[in-house]
mmCIF file of C-alpha atoms in Angstrom:
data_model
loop_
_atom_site.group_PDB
_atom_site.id
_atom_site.type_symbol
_atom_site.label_atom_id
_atom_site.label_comp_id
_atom_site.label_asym_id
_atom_site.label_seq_id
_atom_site.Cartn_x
_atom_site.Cartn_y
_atom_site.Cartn_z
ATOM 1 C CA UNK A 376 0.000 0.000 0.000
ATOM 2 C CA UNK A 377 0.942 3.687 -0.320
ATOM 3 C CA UNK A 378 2.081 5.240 2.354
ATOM 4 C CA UNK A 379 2.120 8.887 2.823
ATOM 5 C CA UNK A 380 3.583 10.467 5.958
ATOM 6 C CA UNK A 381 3.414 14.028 7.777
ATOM 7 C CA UNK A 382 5.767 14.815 10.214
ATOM 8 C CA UNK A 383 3.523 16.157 12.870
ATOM 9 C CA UNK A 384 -0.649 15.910 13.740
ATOM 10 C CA UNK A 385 -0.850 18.768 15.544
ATOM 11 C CA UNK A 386 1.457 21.928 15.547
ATOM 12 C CA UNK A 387 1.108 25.148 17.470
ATOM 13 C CA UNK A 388 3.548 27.919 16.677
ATOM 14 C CA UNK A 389 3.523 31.488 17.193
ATOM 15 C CA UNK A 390 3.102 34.024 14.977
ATOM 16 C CA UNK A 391 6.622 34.924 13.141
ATOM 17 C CA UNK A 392 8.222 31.648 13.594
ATOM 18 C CA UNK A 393 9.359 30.102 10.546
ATOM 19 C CA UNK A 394 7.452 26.532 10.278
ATOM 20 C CA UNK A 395 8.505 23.250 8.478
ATOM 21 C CA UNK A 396 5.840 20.340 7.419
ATOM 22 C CA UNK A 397 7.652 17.782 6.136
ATOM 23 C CA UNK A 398 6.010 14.824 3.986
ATOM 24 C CA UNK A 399 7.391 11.558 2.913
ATOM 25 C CA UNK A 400 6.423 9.071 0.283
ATOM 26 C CA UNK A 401 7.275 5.524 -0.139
ATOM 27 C CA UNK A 402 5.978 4.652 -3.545
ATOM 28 C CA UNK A 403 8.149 6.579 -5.620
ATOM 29 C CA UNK A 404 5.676 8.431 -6.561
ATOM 30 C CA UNK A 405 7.158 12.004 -9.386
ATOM 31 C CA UNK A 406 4.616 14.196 -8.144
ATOM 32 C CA UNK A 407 3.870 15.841 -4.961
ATOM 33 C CA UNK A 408 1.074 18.413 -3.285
ATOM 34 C CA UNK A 409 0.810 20.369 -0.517
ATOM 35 C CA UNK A 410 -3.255 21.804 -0.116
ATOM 36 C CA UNK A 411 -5.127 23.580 3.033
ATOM 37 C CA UNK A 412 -8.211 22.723 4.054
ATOM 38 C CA UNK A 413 -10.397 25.550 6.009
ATOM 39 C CA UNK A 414 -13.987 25.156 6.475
ATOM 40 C CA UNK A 415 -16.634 26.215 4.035
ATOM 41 C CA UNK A 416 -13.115 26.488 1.559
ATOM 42 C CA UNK A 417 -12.652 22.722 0.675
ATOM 43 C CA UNK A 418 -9.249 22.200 -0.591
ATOM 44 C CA UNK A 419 -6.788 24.748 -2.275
ATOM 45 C CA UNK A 420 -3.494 23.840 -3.720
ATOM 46 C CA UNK A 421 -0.698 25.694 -1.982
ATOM 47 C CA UNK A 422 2.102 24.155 -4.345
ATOM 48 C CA UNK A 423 2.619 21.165 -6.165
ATOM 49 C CA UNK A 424 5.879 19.576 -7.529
ATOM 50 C CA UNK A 425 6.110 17.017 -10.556
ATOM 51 C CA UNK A 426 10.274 16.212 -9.982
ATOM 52 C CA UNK A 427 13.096 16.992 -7.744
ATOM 53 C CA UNK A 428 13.722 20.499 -7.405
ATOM 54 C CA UNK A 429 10.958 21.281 -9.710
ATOM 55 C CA UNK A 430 7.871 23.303 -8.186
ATOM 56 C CA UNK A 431 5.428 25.120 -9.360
ATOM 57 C CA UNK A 432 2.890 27.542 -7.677
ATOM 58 C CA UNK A 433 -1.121 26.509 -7.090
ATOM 59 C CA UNK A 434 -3.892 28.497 -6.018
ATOM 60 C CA UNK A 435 -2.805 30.216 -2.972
ATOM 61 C CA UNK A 436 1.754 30.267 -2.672
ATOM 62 C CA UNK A 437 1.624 33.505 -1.041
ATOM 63 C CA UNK A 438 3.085 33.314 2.163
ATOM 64 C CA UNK A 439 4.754 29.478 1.229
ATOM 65 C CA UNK A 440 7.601 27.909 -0.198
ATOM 66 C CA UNK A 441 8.627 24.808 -0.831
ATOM 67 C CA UNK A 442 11.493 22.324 -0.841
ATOM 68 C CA UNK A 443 11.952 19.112 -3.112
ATOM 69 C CA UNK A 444 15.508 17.668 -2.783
ATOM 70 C CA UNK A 445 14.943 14.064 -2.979
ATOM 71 C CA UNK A 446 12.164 12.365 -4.938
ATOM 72 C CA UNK A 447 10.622 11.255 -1.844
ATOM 73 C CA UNK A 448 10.430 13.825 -0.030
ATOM 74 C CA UNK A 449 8.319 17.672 -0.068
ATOM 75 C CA UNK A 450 8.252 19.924 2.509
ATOM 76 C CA UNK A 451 5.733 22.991 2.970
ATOM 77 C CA UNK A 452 7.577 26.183 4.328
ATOM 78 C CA UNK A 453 5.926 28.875 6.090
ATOM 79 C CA UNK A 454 8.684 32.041 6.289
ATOM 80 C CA UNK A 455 7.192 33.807 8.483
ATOM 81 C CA UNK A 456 4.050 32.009 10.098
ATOM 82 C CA UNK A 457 0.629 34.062 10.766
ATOM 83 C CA UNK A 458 -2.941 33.343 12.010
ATOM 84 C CA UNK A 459 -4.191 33.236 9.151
ATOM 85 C CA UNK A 460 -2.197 29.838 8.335
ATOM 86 C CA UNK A 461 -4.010 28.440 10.964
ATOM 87 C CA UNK A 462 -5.431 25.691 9.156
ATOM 88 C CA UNK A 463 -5.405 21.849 7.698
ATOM 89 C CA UNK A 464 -2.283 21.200 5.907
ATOM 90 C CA UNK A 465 -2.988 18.097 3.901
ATOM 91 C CA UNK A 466 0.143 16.295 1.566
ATOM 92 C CA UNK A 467 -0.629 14.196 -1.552
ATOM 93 C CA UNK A 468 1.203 12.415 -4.152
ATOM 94 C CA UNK A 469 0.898 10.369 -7.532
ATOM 95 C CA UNK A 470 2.218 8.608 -10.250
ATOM 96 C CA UNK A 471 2.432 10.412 -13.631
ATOM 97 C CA UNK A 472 0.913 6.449 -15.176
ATOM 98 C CA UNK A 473 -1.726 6.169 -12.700
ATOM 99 C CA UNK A 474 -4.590 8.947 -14.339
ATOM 100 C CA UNK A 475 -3.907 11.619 -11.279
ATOM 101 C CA UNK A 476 -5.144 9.144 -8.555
ATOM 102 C CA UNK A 477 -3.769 11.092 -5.112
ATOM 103 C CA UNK A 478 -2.730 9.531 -2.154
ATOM 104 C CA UNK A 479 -3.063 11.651 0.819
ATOM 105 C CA UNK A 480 -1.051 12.061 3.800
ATOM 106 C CA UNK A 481 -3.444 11.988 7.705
ATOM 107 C CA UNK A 482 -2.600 16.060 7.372
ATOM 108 C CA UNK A 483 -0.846 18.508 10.043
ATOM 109 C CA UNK A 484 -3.249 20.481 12.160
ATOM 110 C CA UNK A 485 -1.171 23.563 12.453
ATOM 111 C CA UNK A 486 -2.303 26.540 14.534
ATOM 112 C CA UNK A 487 -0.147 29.252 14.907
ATOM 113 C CA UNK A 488 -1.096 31.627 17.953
ATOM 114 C CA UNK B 855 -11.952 29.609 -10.163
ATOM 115 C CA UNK B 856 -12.160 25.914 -11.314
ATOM 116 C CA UNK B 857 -13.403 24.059 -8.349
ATOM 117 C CA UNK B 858 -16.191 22.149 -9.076
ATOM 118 C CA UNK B 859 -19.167 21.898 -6.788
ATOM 119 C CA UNK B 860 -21.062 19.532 -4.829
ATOM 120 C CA UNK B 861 -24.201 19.400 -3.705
ATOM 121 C CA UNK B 862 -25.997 19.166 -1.085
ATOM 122 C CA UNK B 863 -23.282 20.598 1.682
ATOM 123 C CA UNK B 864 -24.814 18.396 3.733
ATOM 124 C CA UNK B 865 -26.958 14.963 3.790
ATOM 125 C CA UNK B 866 -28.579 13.249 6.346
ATOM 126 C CA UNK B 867 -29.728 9.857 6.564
ATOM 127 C CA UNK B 868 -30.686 6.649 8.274
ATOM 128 C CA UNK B 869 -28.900 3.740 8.050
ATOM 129 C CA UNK B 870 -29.677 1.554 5.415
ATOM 130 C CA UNK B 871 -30.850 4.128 3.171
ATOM 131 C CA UNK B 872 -29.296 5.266 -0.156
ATOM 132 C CA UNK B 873 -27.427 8.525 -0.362
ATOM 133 C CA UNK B 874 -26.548 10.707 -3.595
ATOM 134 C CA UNK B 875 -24.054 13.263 -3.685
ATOM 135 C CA UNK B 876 -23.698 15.404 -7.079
ATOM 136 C CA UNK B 877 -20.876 17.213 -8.508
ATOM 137 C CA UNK B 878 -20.539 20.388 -11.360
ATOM 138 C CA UNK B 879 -17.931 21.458 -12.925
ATOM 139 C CA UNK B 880 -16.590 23.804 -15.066
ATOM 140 C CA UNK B 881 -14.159 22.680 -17.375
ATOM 141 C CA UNK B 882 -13.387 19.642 -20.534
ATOM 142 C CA UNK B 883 -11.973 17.060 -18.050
ATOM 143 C CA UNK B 884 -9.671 13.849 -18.780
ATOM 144 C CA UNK B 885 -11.004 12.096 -15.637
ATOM 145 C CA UNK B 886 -13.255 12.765 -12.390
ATOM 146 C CA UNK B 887 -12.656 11.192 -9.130
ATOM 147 C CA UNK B 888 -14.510 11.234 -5.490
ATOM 148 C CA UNK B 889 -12.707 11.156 -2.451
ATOM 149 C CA UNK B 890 -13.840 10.077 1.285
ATOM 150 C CA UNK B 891 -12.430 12.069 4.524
ATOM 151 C CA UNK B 892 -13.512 11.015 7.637
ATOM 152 C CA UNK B 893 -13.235 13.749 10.421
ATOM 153 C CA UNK B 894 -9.781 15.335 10.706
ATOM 154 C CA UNK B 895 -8.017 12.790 8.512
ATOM 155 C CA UNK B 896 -6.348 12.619 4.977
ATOM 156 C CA UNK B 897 -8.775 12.051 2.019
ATOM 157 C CA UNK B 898 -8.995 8.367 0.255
ATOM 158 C CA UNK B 899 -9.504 7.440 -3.198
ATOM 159 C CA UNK B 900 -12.885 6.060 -3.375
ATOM 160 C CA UNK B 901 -13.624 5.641 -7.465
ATOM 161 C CA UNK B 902 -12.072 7.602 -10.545
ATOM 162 C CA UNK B 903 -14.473 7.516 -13.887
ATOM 163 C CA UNK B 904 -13.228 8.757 -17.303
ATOM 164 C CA UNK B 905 -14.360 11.174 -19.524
ATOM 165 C CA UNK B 906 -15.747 8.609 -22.019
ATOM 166 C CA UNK B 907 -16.898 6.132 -19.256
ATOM 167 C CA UNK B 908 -20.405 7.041 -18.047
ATOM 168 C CA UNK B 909 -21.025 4.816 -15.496
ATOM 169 C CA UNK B 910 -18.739 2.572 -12.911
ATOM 170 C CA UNK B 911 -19.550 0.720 -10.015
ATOM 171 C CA UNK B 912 -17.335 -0.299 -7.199
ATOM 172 C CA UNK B 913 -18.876 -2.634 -3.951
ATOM 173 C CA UNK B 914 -21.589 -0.319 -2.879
ATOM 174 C CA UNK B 915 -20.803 2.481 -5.128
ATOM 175 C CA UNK B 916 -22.103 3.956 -8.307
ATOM 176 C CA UNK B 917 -20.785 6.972 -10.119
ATOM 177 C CA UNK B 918 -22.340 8.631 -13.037
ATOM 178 C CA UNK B 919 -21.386 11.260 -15.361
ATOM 179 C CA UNK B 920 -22.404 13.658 -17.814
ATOM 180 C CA UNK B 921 -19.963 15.819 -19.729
ATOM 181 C CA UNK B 922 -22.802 17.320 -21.738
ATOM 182 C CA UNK B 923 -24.017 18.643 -18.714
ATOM 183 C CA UNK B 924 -20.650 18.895 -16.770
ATOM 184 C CA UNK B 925 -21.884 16.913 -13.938
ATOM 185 C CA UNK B 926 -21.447 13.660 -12.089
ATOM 186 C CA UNK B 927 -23.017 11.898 -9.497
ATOM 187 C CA UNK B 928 -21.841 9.465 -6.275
ATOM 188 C CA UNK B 929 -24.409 7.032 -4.833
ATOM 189 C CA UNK B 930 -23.799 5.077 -2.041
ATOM 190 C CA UNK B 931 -26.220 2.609 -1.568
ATOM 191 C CA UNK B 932 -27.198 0.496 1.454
ATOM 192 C CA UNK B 933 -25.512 2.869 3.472
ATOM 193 C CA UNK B 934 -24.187 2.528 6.991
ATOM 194 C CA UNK B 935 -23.125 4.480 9.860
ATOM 195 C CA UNK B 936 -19.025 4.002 8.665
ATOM 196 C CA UNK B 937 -19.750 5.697 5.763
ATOM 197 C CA UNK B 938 -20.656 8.992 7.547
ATOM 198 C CA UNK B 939 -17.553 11.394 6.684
ATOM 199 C CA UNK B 940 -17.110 14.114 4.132
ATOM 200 C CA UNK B 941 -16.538 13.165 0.545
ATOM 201 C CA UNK B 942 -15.179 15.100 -2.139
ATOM 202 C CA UNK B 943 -15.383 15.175 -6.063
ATOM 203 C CA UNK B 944 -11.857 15.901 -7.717
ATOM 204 C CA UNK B 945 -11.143 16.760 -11.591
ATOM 205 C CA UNK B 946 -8.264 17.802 -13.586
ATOM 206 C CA UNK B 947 -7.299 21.099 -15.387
ATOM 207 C CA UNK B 948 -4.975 22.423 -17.626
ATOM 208 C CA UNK B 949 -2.353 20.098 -19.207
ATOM 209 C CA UNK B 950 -3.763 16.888 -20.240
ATOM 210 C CA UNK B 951 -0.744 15.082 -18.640
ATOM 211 C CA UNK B 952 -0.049 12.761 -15.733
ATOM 212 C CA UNK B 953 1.183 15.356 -13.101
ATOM 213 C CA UNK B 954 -1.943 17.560 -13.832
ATOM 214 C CA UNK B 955 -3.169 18.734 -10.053
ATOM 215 C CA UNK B 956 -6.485 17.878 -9.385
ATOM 216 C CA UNK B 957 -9.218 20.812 -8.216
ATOM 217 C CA UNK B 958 -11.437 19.285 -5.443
ATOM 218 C CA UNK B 959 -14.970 20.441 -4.412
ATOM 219 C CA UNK B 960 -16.015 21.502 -1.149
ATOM 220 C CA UNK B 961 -17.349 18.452 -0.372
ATOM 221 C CA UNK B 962 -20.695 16.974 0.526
ATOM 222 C CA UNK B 963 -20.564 16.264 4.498
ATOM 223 C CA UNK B 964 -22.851 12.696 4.537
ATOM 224 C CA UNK B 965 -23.982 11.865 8.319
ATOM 225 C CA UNK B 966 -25.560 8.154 8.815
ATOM 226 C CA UNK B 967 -27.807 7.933 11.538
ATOM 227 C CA UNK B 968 -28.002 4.364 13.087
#
């Protein structure tokens, strides 16, 4: 089975800090996704990442980077973390042969005070 | 925005009882796709239906979809109080290639009452 990891469940940092999520993949898989869930929002891609050291931007990058140096491996950066990234960080990935199927992470909880 | 839509926000139903969850969307897709998230977890594949497919069925579910009228549909049938959770329709945009992103819905939250 895939497995797709998240380095924390919960996370509470204050505001300012500068905030790692890390995700890990086991199945190889090229491409990578970092979203955020809020409520009444659904699901908006932050960045997303089809090869090492390749990214490119979704829906809402303001405020995030990102960091691909191994295949299996994307982390979500926050610089300079605010309230309003309190949120749902959820991490995905997929094969490029396998029609866009994702294969989510159990998602970081972050809330930064 | 792309995001599709689904509808209703919210269902409730007794167990045993067939639910139906609808999606719209907004763009020519290659594939559509529905999700499950049960409360505060990651999303799971539940059932992914192509463009020229217009019906598949997997265990308990059935998917439908229409491109004429951009729309889809997720029944669950026989339903039971696991399958309460949120669930989420998911297409593709932009590049018709495999590391497309998907654009997910805002999900139908689907509460089985027991």
């Amino acid at each position: 089975d895939v497995k797709v990891t998240q380095s924390s469940r919960y996370l509470v940092k204050r505001t300012g800090e500068k905030v790692f999520l890390e995700c890990v993949q086991d199945m190889d898989h090229e491409n990578m996704f970092w979203y955020r869930q809020d409520p009444g929002l659904g699901l908006r891609l932050i960045y997303f990442s089809y090869d090492v050291k390749m990214k490119e931007k979704g829906d809402i990058p303001e405020g995030y980077s990102v960091s691909r140096e191994k295949k299996e491996r994307f982390s979500l950066i926050l610089e300079s973390a605010s309230t309003n990234q309190t949120s749902m960080y959820l991490c995905a990935s997929s094969a490029v042969r396998s029609s866009y199927e994702q294969y989510f992470g159990p998602g970081t909880r972050l809330t930064v005070t | 925005s792309q995001q599709g839509e689904e509808d209703p926000q919210a269902l409730s139903i007794q167990e045993g009882e067939n639910a139906t969850m609808n999606c719209s969307y907004k763009t020519s897709i290659n594939n559509l796709q529905w999700y499950r998230q049960n409360s505060g977890r990651g999303l799971v594949h539940l059932i992914l239906i192509r463009s020229n497919e217009r019906e598949k069925h997997s265990g308990r579910l059935r998917v439908t979809l229409d491109t004429s009228k951009k729309s889809s549909s997720l029944l669950i049938t026989a339903s039971r109080a696991a399958d309460t959770a949120s669930y989420f329709c998911a297409t593709a945009y932009g590049r018709n290639s495999g590391n497309t992103p998907l654009v997910f819905g805002k999900g139908t939250r689907l509460s089985v009452i027991a």
